[in-house]
């Protein structure tokens, strides 16, 4: 009797991104292929510095305070945080970029390939969506699917988020302070199969040959439950406003022009059908999240919104 070999989606996805000639392993940087919030301008870094300063205060101003950027890509966010920090925080700040692809030489940023133990703020910006998953077809008896994707129809496909849950739980447990995942995603009430590819700014079929980024939406509720503890899930639109990133246009002449340009960038970051619809999953570890953000509306996936990169 002949049996059909089972295609190992997770292994193929992993090889395509992180294998010897994988898309990210060989040095492709997100900036060449898609636009993420750190590439819009300095405003995301400003908001994260404000969040870091609240974590710092809640921790009682430790001698060394970490900003750890997991899945750092070209290091744009890490470098912006390093460059914008001022005062006592700047003198105690240690910035680490965690990245499987080749490091980029940036002043004040140290590079590593694994998440370090740290005290401060760990951020995974569009990290979890790039972690390979198994793919199953319904009906499936996979325990993750049973728990987190009970609506899976016969013949329909689903990404099994268990590897992301494990990665996020490990990242949250490595930090004393707070951990923040910023990404596109879905909830148990709104699951859909989202596996796709990106290359040179275009959405392309997810071919596992290393020619494109391969990504799928993050099951935020499953990641939150896996990491546990004190957490909130809010929208980027609301979180940026709560951290003081506003886009008011004021002044005259060059000042007006500068404030208008900034307002345009803030509007892009807060666009409810674009980057503003990203989820911010924030966990406190040794710090209450209520010390970091005010009460905000819970994040809900917007079916009409940006499908992610
Ligand atoms: C979609 S890109 C996002 C890059 C950047 N954070 C941004 O938003 O522009 C995902 C990055 O995560 C990296 N990555 C994925 N898994 C990783 C891991 N376990 N450790 C370190 N880097 C990882 C990839 O190599 C890739 O550079």
Short mmCIF file of C-alpha atoms and ligand atoms in Angstrom, two decimals:
data_model
loop_
_atom_site.label_atom_id
_atom_site.label_comp_id
_atom_site.label_asym_id
_atom_site.label_seq_id
_atom_site.Cartn_x
_atom_site.Cartn_y
_atom_site.Cartn_z
CA UNK A 1 0.00 0.00 0.00
CA UNK A 2 1.30 3.47 -0.88
CA UNK A 3 0.75 6.41 1.43
CA UNK A 4 1.03 10.01 0.34
CA UNK A 5 3.84 11.86 2.19
CA UNK A 6 2.36 14.59 4.41
CA UNK A 7 3.56 18.09 3.48
CA UNK A 8 5.24 19.69 6.50
CA UNK A 9 4.04 23.29 6.20
CA UNK A 10 5.89 24.54 9.27
CA UNK A 11 9.24 23.10 8.10
CA UNK A 12 8.76 24.44 4.58
CA UNK A 13 7.78 27.89 5.90
CA UNK A 14 10.77 27.89 8.23
CA UNK A 15 13.20 26.90 5.45
CA UNK A 16 11.73 29.55 3.13
CA UNK A 17 12.37 32.37 5.65
CA UNK A 18 15.20 31.19 7.91
CA UNK A 19 16.89 28.27 6.10
CA UNK A 20 20.38 28.68 4.55
CA UNK A 21 19.04 30.71 1.59
CA UNK A 22 15.84 31.81 3.32
CA UNK A 23 14.26 35.19 2.64
CA UNK A 24 15.21 36.81 5.97
CA UNK A 25 18.29 34.65 6.65
CA UNK A 26 20.03 35.91 3.52
CA UNK A 27 19.46 39.53 4.57
CA UNK A 28 16.25 40.75 2.95
CA UNK A 29 15.01 43.68 5.03
CA UNK A 30 11.35 44.61 5.47
CA UNK A 31 12.06 48.16 4.23
CA UNK A 32 12.67 46.74 0.73
CA UNK A 33 9.38 44.86 0.66
CA UNK A 34 6.68 46.49 2.77
CA UNK A 35 5.93 49.54 4.89
CA UNK A 36 5.78 48.96 8.64
CA UNK A 37 5.10 51.55 11.35
CA UNK A 38 8.79 52.04 12.28
CA UNK A 39 9.44 53.02 8.65
CA UNK A 40 6.78 55.76 8.64
CA UNK A 41 8.81 58.12 10.87
CA UNK A 42 9.96 58.60 14.49
CA UNK A 43 6.46 58.75 16.03
CA UNK A 44 6.14 55.05 16.94
CA UNK A 45 9.53 55.21 18.67
CA UNK A 46 8.37 58.33 20.56
CA UNK A 47 5.31 56.47 21.81
CA UNK A 48 7.37 53.45 22.85
CA UNK A 49 9.85 55.70 24.68
CA UNK A 50 6.92 57.16 26.62
CA UNK A 51 5.77 53.61 27.42
CA UNK A 52 9.32 52.67 28.42
CA UNK A 53 9.56 55.69 30.72
CA UNK A 54 6.33 54.55 32.45
CA UNK A 55 7.78 51.03 32.83
CA UNK A 56 11.01 52.56 34.16
CA UNK A 57 9.09 54.57 36.79
CA UNK A 58 6.96 51.54 37.77
CA UNK A 59 10.16 49.50 38.24
CA UNK A 60 11.68 52.24 40.45
CA UNK A 61 14.32 53.46 37.94
CA UNK A 62 16.68 50.44 37.76
CA UNK A 63 20.40 51.06 37.05
CA UNK A 64 20.08 49.52 33.57
CA UNK A 65 16.82 49.70 31.64
CA UNK A 66 16.38 47.59 28.51
CA UNK A 67 14.57 48.22 25.26
CA UNK A 68 14.56 44.91 23.40
CA UNK A 69 13.26 44.83 19.81
CA UNK A 70 12.51 41.21 18.83
CA UNK A 71 12.35 40.55 15.09
CA UNK A 72 14.15 43.85 14.58
CA UNK A 73 14.53 43.63 10.78
CA UNK A 74 16.82 46.51 9.76
CA UNK A 75 16.90 47.86 13.33
CA UNK A 76 15.04 51.07 12.46
CA UNK A 77 12.86 51.00 15.58
CA UNK A 78 15.71 50.09 17.94
CA UNK A 79 17.90 52.84 16.51
CA UNK A 80 15.13 55.44 16.69
CA UNK A 81 14.48 54.61 20.36
CA UNK A 82 18.23 54.86 21.10
CA UNK A 83 18.50 58.19 19.25
CA UNK A 84 15.43 59.84 20.78
CA UNK A 85 16.06 58.90 24.43
CA UNK A 86 17.04 61.80 26.68
CA UNK A 87 17.95 62.54 30.30
CA UNK A 88 18.37 59.93 32.99
CA UNK A 89 16.67 57.24 30.90
CA UNK A 90 19.18 57.73 28.06
CA UNK A 91 22.13 57.25 30.40
CA UNK A 92 20.70 53.96 31.76
CA UNK A 93 19.26 52.66 28.48
CA UNK A 94 20.52 49.47 26.82
CA UNK A 95 19.04 48.80 23.37
CA UNK A 96 19.11 45.28 21.92
CA UNK A 97 17.95 44.13 18.49
CA UNK A 98 17.04 40.43 18.34
CA UNK A 99 17.14 39.23 14.74
CA UNK A 100 17.77 35.95 12.89
CA UNK A 101 18.89 37.79 9.74
CA UNK A 102 22.25 39.57 9.39
CA UNK A 103 22.77 42.47 11.84
CA UNK A 104 23.06 46.09 10.71
CA UNK A 105 25.75 48.28 12.24
CA UNK A 106 23.90 51.03 14.14
CA UNK A 107 25.47 53.15 16.90
CA UNK A 108 24.19 52.21 20.36
CA UNK A 109 22.35 49.05 19.26
CA UNK A 110 23.66 45.60 20.18
CA UNK A 111 22.51 42.61 18.11
CA UNK A 112 21.75 39.07 19.18
CA UNK A 113 19.85 36.09 17.75
CA UNK A 114 17.97 35.04 20.89
CA UNK A 115 15.75 36.87 23.36
CA UNK A 116 17.85 37.92 26.41
CA UNK A 117 16.69 38.21 30.01
CA UNK A 118 15.94 41.90 30.46
CA UNK A 119 14.53 44.61 32.71
CA UNK A 120 12.38 47.18 30.92
CA UNK A 121 10.31 46.90 27.74
CA UNK A 122 10.40 44.10 25.16
CA UNK A 123 8.66 44.83 21.84
CA UNK A 124 7.86 42.41 19.02
CA UNK A 125 6.82 44.63 16.13
CA UNK A 126 5.43 42.42 13.35
CA UNK A 127 7.48 39.58 14.84
CA UNK A 128 4.82 37.00 15.71
CA UNK A 129 3.27 37.03 12.21
CA UNK A 130 6.60 35.86 10.79
CA UNK A 131 6.86 32.78 13.04
CA UNK A 132 6.10 29.67 10.93
CA UNK A 133 3.11 27.51 11.87
CA UNK A 134 1.72 24.13 10.88
CA UNK A 135 -1.27 24.32 8.51
CA UNK A 136 -4.16 21.86 8.85
CA UNK A 137 -7.35 21.17 6.93
CA UNK A 138 -10.66 20.73 8.71
CA UNK A 139 -11.94 18.69 10.32
CA UNK A 140 -8.90 18.61 12.58
CA UNK A 141 -8.35 17.01 15.97
CA UNK A 142 -5.32 19.22 16.66
CA UNK A 143 -5.75 20.43 20.26
CA UNK A 144 -4.85 24.03 19.37
CA UNK A 145 -7.52 24.06 16.64
CA UNK A 146 -10.08 22.50 18.98
CA UNK A 147 -9.43 25.23 21.55
CA UNK A 148 -8.79 28.27 19.37
CA UNK A 149 -10.39 27.61 15.96
CA UNK A 150 -13.56 25.59 16.73
CA UNK A 151 -15.36 27.09 13.72
CA UNK A 152 -12.97 25.43 11.21
CA UNK A 153 -15.15 24.00 8.43
CA UNK A 154 -14.54 20.70 6.64
CA UNK A 155 -12.08 21.24 3.81
CA UNK A 156 -11.04 24.70 5.06
CA UNK A 157 -7.43 25.44 6.04
CA UNK A 158 -6.11 26.97 9.24
CA UNK A 159 -2.75 28.05 10.64
CA UNK A 160 -2.03 26.37 13.99
CA UNK A 161 -0.78 29.19 16.22
CA UNK A 162 0.90 27.01 18.85
CA UNK A 163 4.51 28.00 17.89
CA UNK A 164 3.59 31.71 18.26
CA UNK A 165 1.96 31.06 21.64
CA UNK A 166 5.14 29.35 22.85
CA UNK A 167 7.42 32.09 21.48
CA UNK A 168 5.30 34.84 23.04
CA UNK A 169 5.05 33.10 26.42
CA UNK A 170 8.86 32.69 26.48
CA UNK A 171 9.41 36.34 25.50
CA UNK A 172 7.02 37.65 28.17
CA UNK A 173 8.67 35.52 30.84
CA UNK A 174 12.14 36.83 29.87
CA UNK A 175 11.33 40.44 30.85
CA UNK A 176 10.78 42.12 34.19
CA UNK A 177 8.66 45.11 33.24
CA UNK A 178 6.45 44.83 30.15
CA UNK A 179 6.23 43.02 26.82
CA UNK A 180 4.33 44.38 23.83
CA UNK A 181 3.39 42.57 20.60
CA UNK A 182 2.25 44.87 17.79
CA UNK A 183 0.76 43.04 14.82
CA UNK A 184 -2.25 42.25 12.67
CA UNK A 185 -4.40 39.42 13.91
CA UNK A 186 -7.71 37.83 14.64
CA UNK A 187 -9.73 36.44 17.55
CA UNK A 188 -11.59 33.17 18.03
CA UNK A 189 -14.77 34.92 16.87
CA UNK A 190 -13.18 36.06 13.60
CA UNK A 191 -10.68 33.42 12.45
CA UNK A 192 -9.81 33.18 8.78
CA UNK A 193 -6.97 31.59 6.84
CA UNK A 194 -4.55 34.42 6.05
CA UNK A 195 -1.32 32.77 4.86
CA UNK A 196 0.17 35.03 2.19
CA UNK A 197 3.40 36.25 0.64
CA UNK A 198 4.95 39.69 0.14
CA UNK A 199 7.69 40.75 -2.23
CA UNK A 200 8.81 44.21 -3.36
CA UNK A 201 5.72 45.92 -1.97
CA UNK A 202 3.20 43.50 -3.50
CA UNK A 203 1.09 40.72 -2.08
CA UNK A 204 2.08 37.48 -3.87
CA UNK A 205 1.16 33.78 -3.53
CA UNK A 206 3.02 32.24 -0.54
CA UNK A 207 5.60 30.18 -2.44
CA UNK A 208 8.04 28.37 -0.12
CA UNK A 209 11.18 28.94 -2.21
CA UNK A 210 12.75 31.86 -0.32
CA UNK A 211 11.62 34.41 -2.92
CA UNK A 212 9.11 36.21 -0.66
CA UNK A 213 8.16 36.95 2.93
CA UNK A 214 5.52 34.52 4.17
CA UNK A 215 3.17 35.68 6.90
CA UNK A 216 -0.17 34.96 8.57
CA UNK A 217 -2.31 36.87 11.06
CA UNK A 218 -1.64 36.38 14.78
CA UNK A 219 -4.18 34.67 17.04
CA UNK A 220 -3.88 37.37 19.72
CA UNK A 221 -6.24 35.69 22.20
CA UNK A 222 -4.25 32.44 22.11
CA UNK A 223 -0.93 34.27 22.54
CA UNK A 224 -2.34 36.30 25.45
CA UNK A 225 -3.65 33.19 27.20
CA UNK A 226 -0.35 31.34 26.69
CA UNK A 227 1.71 34.14 28.24
CA UNK A 228 -0.91 34.77 30.93
CA UNK A 229 -0.62 37.28 33.76
CA UNK A 230 -1.82 40.85 33.51
CA UNK A 231 -2.50 41.95 29.91
CA UNK A 232 -4.57 44.21 27.66
CA UNK A 233 -5.23 44.13 23.91
CA UNK A 234 -5.96 47.55 22.41
CA UNK A 235 -5.68 49.20 19.00
CA UNK A 236 -2.61 51.09 17.81
CA UNK A 237 -4.94 54.01 17.09
CA UNK A 238 -5.98 54.27 20.74
CA UNK A 239 -2.60 53.37 22.23
CA UNK A 240 -0.73 56.09 20.33
CA UNK A 241 -3.18 58.74 21.50
CA UNK A 242 -2.92 57.46 25.09
CA UNK A 243 0.87 57.78 24.88
CA UNK A 244 0.65 61.39 23.72
CA UNK A 245 1.31 61.00 20.00
CA UNK A 246 -0.99 63.54 18.45
CA UNK A 247 -0.97 65.15 15.04
CA UNK A 248 -1.95 68.76 15.63
CA UNK A 249 -1.04 71.26 12.93
CA UNK A 250 0.14 74.60 14.33
CA UNK A 251 2.56 77.50 13.91
CA UNK A 252 3.47 79.23 10.69
CA UNK A 253 6.07 78.97 7.94
CA UNK A 254 8.53 76.10 8.40
CA UNK A 255 6.98 75.20 11.78
CA UNK A 256 3.61 74.80 10.12
CA UNK A 257 5.13 72.67 7.36
CA UNK A 258 6.89 70.45 9.88
CA UNK A 259 3.78 70.03 12.00
CA UNK A 260 1.72 69.27 8.88
CA UNK A 261 4.21 66.58 7.81
CA UNK A 262 4.12 65.09 11.30
CA UNK A 263 0.31 65.18 11.31
CA UNK A 264 0.36 63.20 8.05
CA UNK A 265 2.61 60.53 9.57
CA UNK A 266 0.51 60.30 12.74
CA UNK A 267 -2.64 59.98 10.62
CA UNK A 268 -1.03 57.07 8.75
CA UNK A 269 -0.05 55.34 12.02
CA UNK A 270 -3.57 55.86 13.43
CA UNK A 271 -5.57 55.08 10.27
CA UNK A 272 -8.43 52.84 11.45
CA UNK A 273 -8.41 50.94 8.16
CA UNK A 274 -4.61 50.72 8.03
CA UNK A 275 -1.81 50.68 10.61
CA UNK A 276 -4.13 52.08 13.29
CA UNK A 277 -6.06 48.80 13.22
CA UNK A 278 -3.04 46.82 14.42
CA UNK A 279 -3.40 45.21 17.83
CA UNK A 280 -1.17 46.11 20.78
CA UNK A 281 -0.97 43.14 23.16
CA UNK A 282 0.66 44.47 26.32
CA UNK A 283 1.67 42.23 29.24
CA UNK A 284 2.99 43.45 32.58
CA UNK A 285 5.50 41.27 34.37
CA UNK A 286 6.19 42.72 37.79
CA UNK A 287 4.33 45.87 36.70
CA UNK A 288 0.55 46.43 36.46
CA UNK A 289 -0.59 47.32 32.94
CA UNK A 290 -2.90 49.88 34.53
CA UNK A 291 0.27 51.78 35.50
CA UNK A 292 1.23 51.94 31.82
CA UNK A 293 -1.97 52.67 29.88
CA UNK A 294 -5.37 54.08 30.83
CA UNK A 295 -8.44 51.92 30.24
CA UNK A 296 -9.01 51.80 26.46
CA UNK A 297 -11.61 50.03 24.28
CA UNK A 298 -10.67 46.39 23.64
CA UNK A 299 -9.13 45.73 20.20
CA UNK A 300 -11.47 44.21 17.65
CA UNK A 301 -10.41 43.02 14.20
CA UNK A 302 -11.89 45.25 11.54
CA UNK A 303 -13.02 42.97 8.67
CA UNK A 304 -12.70 45.83 6.21
CA UNK A 305 -9.26 46.79 7.42
CA UNK A 306 -5.76 46.38 6.14
CA UNK A 307 -4.90 42.72 5.68
CA UNK A 308 -1.37 43.13 7.00
CA UNK A 309 2.03 42.56 5.45
C1 LIG B 1 7.96 41.22 9.25
S1 LIG B 1 9.62 41.49 9.75
C2 LIG B 1 9.44 42.89 10.86
C3 LIG B 1 10.68 43.73 11.02
C4 LIG B 1 10.54 44.98 11.89
N1 LIG B 1 10.20 44.64 13.25
C5 LIG B 1 9.55 45.96 11.32
O1 LIG B 1 8.43 46.01 11.81
O2 LIG B 1 9.87 46.66 10.36
C6 LIG B 1 9.90 40.14 10.87
C7 LIG B 1 11.35 40.00 11.32
O3 LIG B 1 11.39 39.08 12.42
C8 LIG B 1 12.58 38.31 12.30
N2 LIG B 1 12.40 37.11 13.12
C9 LIG B 1 11.44 36.17 12.99
N3 LIG B 1 11.56 35.24 13.97
C10 LIG B 1 12.59 35.61 14.74
C11 LIG B 1 13.19 35.08 15.92
N4 LIG B 1 12.73 33.96 16.50
N5 LIG B 1 14.22 35.73 16.47
C12 LIG B 1 14.68 36.88 15.89
N6 LIG B 1 14.17 37.43 14.77
C13 LIG B 1 13.12 36.80 14.21
C14 LIG B 1 12.69 38.08 10.80
O4 LIG B 1 14.01 37.69 10.42
C15 LIG B 1 12.29 39.43 10.24
O5 LIG B 1 13.38 40.31 10.10
#
